[in-house]
PDB file of C-alpha atoms in Angstrom:
ATOM      1  CA  MET F   1     -15.668 -54.108  67.183  1.00  0.00           C
ATOM      2  CA  SER F   2     -15.786 -51.948  64.054  1.00  0.00           C
ATOM      3  CA  GLY F   3     -19.063 -50.430  65.195  1.00  0.00           C
ATOM      4  CA  GLU F   4     -17.650 -49.694  68.616  1.00  0.00           C
ATOM      5  CA  ARG F   5     -14.691 -47.888  67.063  1.00  0.00           C
ATOM      6  CA  VAL F   6     -16.995 -45.801  64.980  1.00  0.00           C
ATOM      7  CA  ARG F   7     -19.022 -44.857  68.043  1.00  0.00           C
ATOM      8  CA  HIS F   8     -15.971 -44.037  70.108  1.00  0.00           C
ATOM      9  CA  SER F   9     -14.548 -42.020  67.127  1.00  0.00           C
ATOM     10  CA  SER F  10     -17.849 -40.122  66.886  1.00  0.00           C
ATOM     11  CA  LEU F  11     -17.669 -39.303  70.628  1.00  0.00           C
ATOM     12  CA  ARG F  12     -14.059 -38.106  70.307  1.00  0.00           C
ATOM     13  CA  ILE F  13     -14.913 -35.918  67.330  1.00  0.00           C
ATOM     14  CA  GLY F  14     -18.253 -34.712  68.850  1.00  0.00           C
ATOM     15  CA  ALA F  15     -16.795 -33.242  72.065  1.00  0.00           C
ATOM     16  CA  PRO F  16     -14.275 -30.978  70.298  1.00  0.00           C
ATOM     17  CA  LEU F  17     -16.932 -29.970  67.733  1.00  0.00           C
ATOM     18  CA  MET F  18     -19.346 -28.923  70.530  1.00  0.00           C
ATOM     19  CA  LEU F  19     -16.469 -27.012  72.233  1.00  0.00           C
ATOM     20  CA  VAL F  20     -15.773 -25.152  68.994  1.00  0.00           C
ATOM     21  CA  ILE F  21     -19.429 -24.339  68.525  1.00  0.00           C
ATOM     22  CA  GLY F  22     -19.616 -23.102  72.133  1.00  0.00           C
ATOM     23  CA  LEU F  23     -16.600 -20.868  71.669  1.00  0.00           C
ATOM     24  CA  ALA F  24     -18.004 -19.640  68.387  1.00  0.00           C
ATOM     25  CA  VAL F  25     -21.397 -18.723  70.092  1.00  0.00           C
ATOM     26  CA  SER F  26     -19.572 -17.004  73.010  1.00  0.00           C
ATOM     27  CA  LEU F  27     -17.325 -15.076  70.567  1.00  0.00           C
ATOM     28  CA  PHE F  28     -20.340 -13.978  68.510  1.00  0.00           C
ATOM     29  CA  GLY F  29     -22.045 -12.761  71.667  1.00  0.00           C
ATOM     30  CA  PHE F  30     -18.856 -10.812  72.646  1.00  0.00           C
ATOM     31  CA  VAL F  31     -18.682  -9.250  69.209  1.00  0.00           C
ATOM     32  CA  GLU F  32     -22.316  -8.206  69.552  1.00  0.00           C
ATOM     33  CA  ILE F  33     -21.611  -6.643  72.985  1.00  0.00           C
ATOM     34  CA  ALA F  34     -18.395  -4.909  71.638  1.00  0.00           C
ATOM     35  CA  SER F  35     -20.293  -3.591  68.637  1.00  0.00           C
ATOM     36  CA  ALA F  36     -23.084  -2.154  70.817  1.00  0.00           C
ATOM     37  CA  GLU F  37     -20.461  -0.416  72.947  1.00  0.00           C
ATOM     38  CA  GLN F  38     -19.060   1.199  69.770  1.00  0.00           C
ATOM     39  CA  GLU F  39     -22.476   2.600  68.770  1.00  0.00           C
ATOM     40  CA  LEU F  40     -23.210   6.255  69.503  1.00  0.00           C
ATOM     41  CA  ARG F  41     -25.653   7.032  72.345  1.00  0.00           C
ATOM     42  CA  PHE F  42     -26.268  10.153  74.414  1.00  0.00           C
ATOM     43  CA  SER F  43     -28.176  11.342  77.459  1.00  0.00           C
ATOM     44  CA  LEU F  44     -29.511  14.751  78.462  1.00  0.00           C
ATOM     45  CA  VAL F  45     -28.233  15.410  82.009  1.00  0.00           C
ATOM     46  CA  ARG F  46     -30.386  17.917  83.739  1.00  0.00           C
ATOM     47  CA  THR F  47     -28.245  19.867  86.286  1.00  0.00           C
ATOM     48  CA  ALA F  48     -30.917  22.461  87.267  1.00  0.00           C
ATOM     49  CA  GLN F  49     -33.925  24.380  85.991  1.00  0.00           C
ATOM     50  CA  SER F  50     -34.613  28.051  85.991  1.00  0.00           C
ATOM     51  CA  ASP F  51     -37.847  30.111  85.960  1.00  0.00           C
ATOM     52  CA  SER F  52     -37.707  33.304  83.924  1.00  0.00           C
ATOM     53  CA  GLY F  53     -39.935  35.157  86.362  1.00  0.00           C
ATOM     54  CA  ASP F  54     -41.598  36.833  83.354  1.00  0.00           C
ATOM     55  CA  PHE F  55     -44.871  36.287  81.508  1.00  0.00           C
ATOM     56  CA  LEU F  56     -45.292  36.213  77.748  1.00  0.00           C
ATOM     57  CA  LEU F  57     -48.204  37.504  75.757  1.00  0.00           C
ATOM     58  CA  GLY F  58     -49.572  34.783  73.354  1.00  0.00           C
ATOM     59  CA  ARG F  59     -52.664  34.339  71.275  1.00  0.00           C
ATOM     60  CA  ASN F  60     -54.573  33.134  74.354  1.00  0.00           C
ATOM     61  CA  GLY F  61     -53.312  35.959  76.640  1.00  0.00           C
ATOM     62  CA  TRP F  62     -50.567  36.109  79.149  1.00  0.00           C
ATOM     63  CA  HIS F  63     -48.770  32.834  80.148  1.00  0.00           C
ATOM     64  CA  GLU F  64     -45.731  31.845  82.041  1.00  0.00           C
ATOM     65  CA  PRO F  65     -43.156  30.076  79.847  1.00  0.00           C
ATOM     66  CA  PRO F  66     -41.947  26.618  80.824  1.00  0.00           C
ATOM     67  CA  PRO F  67     -38.901  26.311  83.069  1.00  0.00           C
ATOM     68  CA  THR F  68     -35.544  26.383  81.356  1.00  0.00           C
ATOM     69  CA  GLN F  69     -33.437  23.260  81.694  1.00  0.00           C
ATOM     70  CA  HIS F  70     -29.727  23.532  82.296  1.00  0.00           C
ATOM     71  CA  ILE F  71     -28.451  20.610  80.278  1.00  0.00           C
ATOM     72  CA  ALA F  72     -25.162  18.874  79.857  1.00  0.00           C
ATOM     73  CA  ILE F  73     -25.059  16.246  77.064  1.00  0.00           C
ATOM     74  CA  LEU F  74     -23.389  13.005  77.953  1.00  0.00           C
ATOM     75  CA  ILE F  75     -22.028  11.177  74.905  1.00  0.00           C
ATOM     76  CA  GLU F  76     -20.633   7.690  74.632  1.00  0.00           C
ATOM     77  CA  HIS F  77     -19.053   6.601  71.343  1.00  0.00           C
ATOM     78  CA  ARG F  78     -16.344   4.150  70.373  1.00  0.00           C
ATOM     79  CA  GLY F  79     -15.299   3.515  73.961  1.00  0.00           C
ATOM     80  CA  SER F  80     -15.071   7.228  74.693  1.00  0.00           C
ATOM     81  CA  ARG F  81     -17.266   9.227  77.151  1.00  0.00           C
ATOM     82  CA  LEU F  82     -17.389  12.962  76.895  1.00  0.00           C
ATOM     83  CA  LEU F  83     -19.571  15.920  77.974  1.00  0.00           C
ATOM     84  CA  PHE F  84     -20.834  18.797  75.803  1.00  0.00           C
ATOM     85  CA  GLY F  85     -21.109  21.600  78.225  1.00  0.00           C
ATOM     86  CA  THR F  86     -21.409  21.095  81.999  1.00  0.00           C
ATOM     87  CA  GLY F  87     -24.582  22.890  83.081  1.00  0.00           C
ATOM     88  CA  LEU F  88     -24.528  24.188  86.724  1.00  0.00           C
ATOM     89  CA  GLY F  89     -21.887  22.703  89.008  1.00  0.00           C
ATOM     90  CA  ARG F  90     -21.218  22.190  92.723  1.00  0.00           C
ATOM     91  CA  GLN F  91     -19.954  25.775  93.168  1.00  0.00           C
ATOM     92  CA  ILE F  92     -22.557  27.725  91.282  1.00  0.00           C
ATOM     93  CA  ASP F  93     -23.743  29.763  94.314  1.00  0.00           C
ATOM     94  CA  ALA F  94     -20.198  30.784  95.237  1.00  0.00           C
ATOM     95  CA  GLN F  95     -19.368  31.543  91.678  1.00  0.00           C
ATOM     96  CA  LEU F  96     -22.259  33.894  91.275  1.00  0.00           C
ATOM     97  CA  ASP F  97     -21.771  35.477  94.705  1.00  0.00           C
ATOM     98  CA  ALA F  98     -18.133  36.310  93.932  1.00  0.00           C
ATOM     99  CA  GLU F  99     -19.124  38.291  90.842  1.00  0.00           C
ATOM    100  CA  LEU F 100     -22.827  39.298  91.185  1.00  0.00           C
ATOM    101  CA  PRO F 101     -23.793  39.068  94.837  1.00  0.00           C
ATOM    102  CA  TRP F 102     -26.933  41.194  94.190  1.00  0.00           C
ATOM    103  CA  ARG F 103     -28.295  39.001  91.479  1.00  0.00           C
ATOM    104  CA  THR F 104     -31.387  36.961  92.146  1.00  0.00           C
ATOM    105  CA  LYS F 105     -30.768  33.190  91.625  1.00  0.00           C
ATOM    106  CA  ARG F 106     -33.621  31.905  89.602  1.00  0.00           C
ATOM    107  CA  TYR F 107     -32.287  28.333  89.307  1.00  0.00           C
ATOM    108  CA  ALA F 108     -33.369  25.535  91.548  1.00  0.00           C
ATOM    109  CA  ASN F 109     -33.049  21.729  92.030  1.00  0.00           C
ATOM    110  CA  VAL F 110     -29.334  21.885  91.306  1.00  0.00           C
ATOM    111  CA  ARG F 111     -27.811  18.351  90.658  1.00  0.00           C
ATOM    112  CA  PRO F 112     -24.276  18.754  89.309  1.00  0.00           C
ATOM    113  CA  VAL F 113     -23.409  16.429  86.479  1.00  0.00           C
ATOM    114  CA  ARG F 114     -20.378  15.044  88.277  1.00  0.00           C
ATOM    115  CA  ASP F 115     -22.559  14.068  91.281  1.00  0.00           C
ATOM    116  CA  GLN F 116     -24.941  12.229  89.001  1.00  0.00           C
ATOM    117  CA  LEU F 117     -22.341  10.381  87.047  1.00  0.00           C
ATOM    118  CA  GLU F 118     -20.291   9.441  90.077  1.00  0.00           C
ATOM    119  CA  GLU F 119     -23.327   7.763  91.572  1.00  0.00           C
ATOM    120  CA  ASP F 120     -23.232   5.352  88.567  1.00  0.00           C
ATOM    121  CA  GLY F 121     -19.384   5.073  88.628  1.00  0.00           C
ATOM    122  CA  LEU F 122     -19.029   6.880  85.248  1.00  0.00           C
ATOM    123  CA  GLU F 123     -15.882   8.857  84.456  1.00  0.00           C
ATOM    124  CA  ILE F 124     -15.385  11.482  81.691  1.00  0.00           C
ATOM    125  CA  ASP F 125     -12.565  11.525  79.137  1.00  0.00           C
ATOM    126  CA  ARG F 126     -12.981  15.136  77.944  1.00  0.00           C
ATOM    127  CA  ILE F 127     -15.337  18.068  77.935  1.00  0.00           C
ATOM    128  CA  VAL F 128     -16.309  20.045  74.768  1.00  0.00           C
ATOM    129  CA  LEU F 129     -17.607  23.547  75.370  1.00  0.00           C
ATOM    130  CA  GLY F 130     -20.303  24.995  73.260  1.00  0.00           C
ATOM    131  CA  CYS F 131     -20.004  28.295  74.946  1.00  0.00           C
ATOM    132  CA  VAL F 132     -18.012  29.881  77.752  1.00  0.00           C
ATOM    133  CA  ARG F 133     -20.929  31.810  79.351  1.00  0.00           C
ATOM    134  CA  TRP F 134     -21.655  31.191  82.983  1.00  0.00           C
ATOM    135  CA  GLU F 135     -24.642  28.895  82.643  1.00  0.00           C
ATOM    136  CA  HIS F 136     -22.709  26.467  80.416  1.00  0.00           C
ATOM    137  CA  VAL F 137     -19.357  26.135  82.254  1.00  0.00           C
ATOM    138  CA  SER F 138     -20.163  26.144  85.986  1.00  0.00           C
ATOM    139  CA  GLY F 139     -19.349  22.459  86.254  1.00  0.00           C
ATOM    140  CA  LEU F 140     -15.784  22.860  84.814  1.00  0.00           C
ATOM    141  CA  ALA F 141     -14.435  23.362  88.448  1.00  0.00           C
ATOM    142  CA  ASP F 142     -15.788  19.938  89.312  1.00  0.00           C
ATOM    143  CA  TYR F 143     -13.568  18.382  86.630  1.00  0.00           C
ATOM    144  CA  PRO F 144     -10.225  20.114  86.975  1.00  0.00           C
ATOM    145  CA  GLU F 145      -8.329  16.926  85.798  1.00  0.00           C
ATOM    146  CA  VAL F 146     -10.318  16.576  82.529  1.00  0.00           C
ATOM    147  CA  PRO F 147      -9.127  18.120  79.246  1.00  0.00           C
ATOM    148  CA  VAL F 148     -11.459  20.914  78.006  1.00  0.00           C
ATOM    149  CA  LEU F 149     -11.929  21.450  74.244  1.00  0.00           C
ATOM    150  CA  ALA F 150     -13.040  24.920  73.171  1.00  0.00           C
ATOM    151  CA  SER F 151     -12.887  27.009  69.965  1.00  0.00           C
ATOM    152  CA  ALA F 152     -10.128  29.552  69.586  1.00  0.00           C
ATOM    153  CA  ASP F 153     -12.724  32.283  69.162  1.00  0.00           C
ATOM    154  CA  SER F 154     -14.354  31.316  72.430  1.00  0.00           C
ATOM    155  CA  LEU F 155     -11.058  31.453  74.226  1.00  0.00           C
ATOM    156  CA  SER F 156     -10.460  34.972  72.766  1.00  0.00           C
ATOM    157  CA  TYR F 157     -13.946  35.990  73.900  1.00  0.00           C
ATOM    158  CA  LEU F 158     -13.226  34.673  77.379  1.00  0.00           C
ATOM    159  CA  LYS F 159     -10.287  37.160  77.697  1.00  0.00           C
ATOM    160  CA  VAL F 160     -12.515  40.232  77.072  1.00  0.00           C
ATOM    161  CA  ALA F 161     -15.910  39.263  78.290  1.00  0.00           C
ATOM    162  CA  THR F 162     -17.210  40.482  81.653  1.00  0.00           C
ATOM    163  CA  PRO F 163     -20.002  39.584  84.079  1.00  0.00           C
ATOM    164  CA  PRO F 164     -22.734  38.662  83.854  1.00  0.00           C
ATOM    165  CA  ALA F 165     -21.941  36.944  80.569  1.00  0.00           C
ATOM    166  CA  VAL F 166     -18.674  35.374  81.705  1.00  0.00           C
ATOM    167  CA  LEU F 167     -17.761  34.874  85.416  1.00  0.00           C
ATOM    168  CA  PRO F 168     -14.012  34.833  86.144  1.00  0.00           C
ATOM    169  CA  SER F 169     -14.688  32.885  89.370  1.00  0.00           C
ATOM    170  CA  GLN F 170     -15.501  29.901  87.211  1.00  0.00           C
ATOM    171  CA  PHE F 171     -11.991  29.744  85.726  1.00  0.00           C
ATOM    172  CA  ARG F 172      -9.775  30.308  88.784  1.00  0.00           C
ATOM    173  CA  HIS F 173      -8.709  26.703  88.775  1.00  0.00           C
ATOM    174  CA  PRO F 174      -6.178  25.494  86.161  1.00  0.00           C
ATOM    175  CA  VAL F 175      -8.092  24.470  83.122  1.00  0.00           C
ATOM    176  CA  ARG F 176      -6.532  21.965  80.722  1.00  0.00           C
ATOM    177  CA  TRP F 177      -7.516  23.808  77.604  1.00  0.00           C
ATOM    178  CA  GLN F 178      -7.284  22.292  74.121  1.00  0.00           C
ATOM    179  CA  SER F 179      -8.239  24.260  71.018  1.00  0.00           C
ATOM    180  CA  LEU F 180     -10.745  22.786  68.528  1.00  0.00           C
ATOM    181  CA  GLU F 181      -9.326  22.836  65.043  1.00  0.00           C
ATOM    182  CA  PHE F 182     -12.100  23.268  62.556  1.00  0.00           C
ATOM    183  CA  GLN F 183     -11.559  22.042  59.017  1.00  0.00           C
ATOM    184  CA  ALA F 184     -12.671  23.635  55.733  1.00  0.00           C
ATOM    185  CA  SER F 185     -15.094  20.773  55.335  1.00  0.00           C
ATOM    186  CA  PRO F 186     -18.723  21.921  54.748  1.00  0.00           C
ATOM    187  CA  TYR F 187     -21.409  20.257  56.824  1.00  0.00           C
ATOM    188  CA  ARG F 188     -24.995  21.079  55.950  1.00  0.00           C
ATOM    189  CA  GLU F 189     -25.184  24.871  55.882  1.00  0.00           C
ATOM    190  CA  HIS F 190     -21.882  25.349  57.714  1.00  0.00           C
ATOM    191  CA  ARG F 191     -18.664  25.981  55.808  1.00  0.00           C
ATOM    192  CA  HIS F 192     -16.369  24.540  58.504  1.00  0.00           C
ATOM    193  CA  SER F 193     -16.758  21.545  60.714  1.00  0.00           C
ATOM    194  CA  LEU F 194     -14.884  19.073  62.941  1.00  0.00           C
ATOM    195  CA  ASP F 195     -15.805  15.279  62.753  1.00  0.00           C
ATOM    196  CA  LEU F 196     -14.757  14.327  66.255  1.00  0.00           C
ATOM    197  CA  PHE F 197     -14.582  10.605  65.629  1.00  0.00           C
ATOM    198  CA  GLY F 198     -14.185  10.616  61.810  1.00  0.00           C
ATOM    199  CA  ASP F 199     -17.394   8.757  61.184  1.00  0.00           C
ATOM    200  CA  GLY F 200     -19.904  11.546  60.730  1.00  0.00           C
ATOM    201  CA  GLN F 201     -21.815  10.762  63.986  1.00  0.00           C
ATOM    202  CA  VAL F 202     -20.401  13.501  66.244  1.00  0.00           C
ATOM    203  CA  VAL F 203     -19.784  16.695  64.346  1.00  0.00           C
ATOM    204  CA  LEU F 204     -18.944  20.125  65.710  1.00  0.00           C
ATOM    205  CA  VAL F 205     -19.611  23.395  63.792  1.00  0.00           C
ATOM    206  CA  PRO F 206     -18.557  26.876  64.587  1.00  0.00           C
ATOM    207  CA  LEU F 207     -21.425  29.322  65.154  1.00  0.00           C
ATOM    208  CA  ASP F 208     -21.643  33.156  64.799  1.00  0.00           C
ATOM    209  CA  GLY F 209     -20.965  35.168  67.887  1.00  0.00           C
ATOM    210  CA  HIS F 210     -18.443  34.758  70.770  1.00  0.00           C
ATOM    211  CA  GLY F 211     -16.959  31.532  69.435  1.00  0.00           C
ATOM    212  CA  ALA F 212     -20.048  29.387  70.147  1.00  0.00           C
ATOM    213  CA  VAL F 213     -20.091  25.790  68.883  1.00  0.00           C
ATOM    214  CA  GLY F 214     -22.969  23.603  67.657  1.00  0.00           C
ATOM    215  CA  LEU F 215     -23.210  19.868  68.056  1.00  0.00           C
ATOM    216  CA  PHE F 216     -24.722  17.403  65.493  1.00  0.00           C
ATOM    217  CA  LEU F 217     -25.373  13.859  66.711  1.00  0.00           C
ATOM    218  CA  THR F 218     -26.385  11.195  64.163  1.00  0.00           C
ATOM    219  CA  LEU F 219     -27.524   7.801  65.515  1.00  0.00           C
ATOM    220  CA  ALA F 220     -27.199   4.410  63.777  1.00  0.00           C
ATOM    221  CA  ASP F 221     -30.951   4.602  62.851  1.00  0.00           C
ATOM    222  CA  GLY F 222     -30.357   7.793  60.925  1.00  0.00           C
ATOM    223  CA  ARG F 223     -31.985  10.226  63.421  1.00  0.00           C
ATOM    224  CA  ARG F 224     -30.012  13.485  63.582  1.00  0.00           C
ATOM    225  CA  PHE F 225     -30.065  15.919  66.527  1.00  0.00           C
ATOM    226  CA  PHE F 226     -28.655  19.413  66.924  1.00  0.00           C
ATOM    227  CA  PHE F 227     -27.705  21.379  70.045  1.00  0.00           C
ATOM    228  CA  ARG F 228     -26.613  24.917  70.054  1.00  0.00           C
ATOM    229  CA  GLY F 229     -23.890  25.455  72.623  1.00  0.00           C
ATOM    230  CA  ASP F 230     -24.798  28.992  73.342  1.00  0.00           C
ATOM    231  CA  ARG F 231     -28.510  28.762  74.138  1.00  0.00           C
ATOM    232  CA  LEU F 232     -30.587  27.072  76.743  1.00  0.00           C
ATOM    233  CA  GLU F 233     -33.819  27.308  74.810  1.00  0.00           C
ATOM    234  CA  ARG F 234     -34.799  26.748  71.219  1.00  0.00           C
ATOM    235  CA  ASP F 235     -34.827  29.745  68.839  1.00  0.00           C
ATOM    236  CA  ALA F 236     -36.864  30.056  65.637  1.00  0.00           C
ATOM    237  CA  GLY F 237     -33.520  29.973  63.733  1.00  0.00           C
ATOM    238  CA  ASP F 238     -32.792  26.561  65.026  1.00  0.00           C
ATOM    239  CA  ALA F 239     -35.279  24.858  62.777  1.00  0.00           C
ATOM    240  CA  LEU F 240     -33.340  22.626  60.385  1.00  0.00           C
ATOM    241  CA  GLU F 241     -34.736  20.170  57.891  1.00  0.00           C
ATOM    242  CA  ASN F 242     -34.702  16.535  59.105  1.00  0.00           C
ATOM    243  CA  VAL F 243     -32.877  17.557  62.364  1.00  0.00           C
ATOM    244  CA  ILE F 244     -34.282  17.372  65.888  1.00  0.00           C
ATOM    245  CA  ALA F 245     -33.552  20.412  67.941  1.00  0.00           C
ATOM    246  CA  LEU F 246     -32.353  19.411  71.425  1.00  0.00           C
ATOM    247  CA  GLN F 247     -33.143  22.796  72.823  1.00  0.00           C
ATOM    248  CA  ASP F 248     -36.752  22.237  72.346  1.00  0.00           C
ATOM    249  CA  ALA F 249     -38.598  21.632  75.638  1.00  0.00           C
ATOM    250  CA  ASN F 250     -41.105  19.085  74.157  1.00  0.00           C
ATOM    251  CA  THR F 251     -38.217  17.196  72.611  1.00  0.00           C
ATOM    252  CA  GLN F 252     -36.324  17.038  75.899  1.00  0.00           C
ATOM    253  CA  ALA F 253     -39.462  15.804  77.744  1.00  0.00           C
ATOM    254  CA  SER F 254     -40.040  13.109  75.157  1.00  0.00           C
ATOM    255  CA  LEU F 255     -36.388  11.980  75.152  1.00  0.00           C
ATOM    256  CA  GLY F 256     -36.126  12.072  78.943  1.00  0.00           C
ATOM    257  CA  PHE F 257     -33.246  12.936  81.192  1.00  0.00           C
ATOM    258  CA  TYR F 258     -30.276  10.994  82.526  1.00  0.00           C
ATOM    259  CA  PRO F 259     -30.094   8.111  83.412  1.00  0.00           C
ATOM    260  CA  ARG F 260     -32.249   7.536  80.366  1.00  0.00           C
ATOM    261  CA  TRP F 261     -30.216   7.131  77.143  1.00  0.00           C
ATOM    262  CA  VAL F 262     -31.070   8.016  73.505  1.00  0.00           C
ATOM    263  CA  GLU F 263     -29.895   5.238  71.266  1.00  0.00           C
ATOM    264  CA  GLY F 264     -30.255   4.040  67.702  1.00  0.00           C
ATOM    265  CA  ALA F 265     -33.027   1.493  66.948  1.00  0.00           C
ATOM    266  CA  GLY F 266     -31.807  -2.022  67.756  1.00  0.00           C
ATOM    267  CA  GLN F 267     -29.205  -1.028  70.266  1.00  0.00           C
TER     268      GLN F 267
END
């Protein structure tokens, strides 16, 4: 009888213990998933590409430069999803025709960022503008309900700039403007910066000229990327030590475009 009581007692203890272990394993898995969702990742959303129509003279003679990609950067971090720039949007043809009907349209293969994200059921919390020039903000009209963050200098530039740099037709809808407030907090070679999430992984910096904004993204594995909000292509001045320039055509090709994500190692 004593042995039976021991066996029955073991069974009674064993079942709750297994339940606790099972719950712990499930909870650990949930924590891992939640942690992964908090980690920074981004994707280059190609909304169109343009050909320059020109040829460049290089060491090996004349050559046609590679097409320029109209990129919006999709960023996910800490449960938030935002866009840096919008690229070309649904109304790009009408926007240009309203201001510059004579201008040749060199862009092609337009796939607005909202169309691509809606196919996957993704919504945007906010948009950060790196520049208010036409090729960076065409998609704003596709997101009239989303707050738009821009530097005070860029909003001042918007009031005085004229086509072709800025197209008034792209701002005829009510825009939910919010001003970026940069802090006197040096970041690399910049005297001011704004740490968007307070963890050093998504950092905005003001750039010289018409209120443009630069974006630094630092992944969990230490890789750091930089994107100039006012340029579509890389410039010689974009070379920064230990920083990957996202304007570089070769970098874009190696990272791939949406729906491919760039994540830290182990994510």
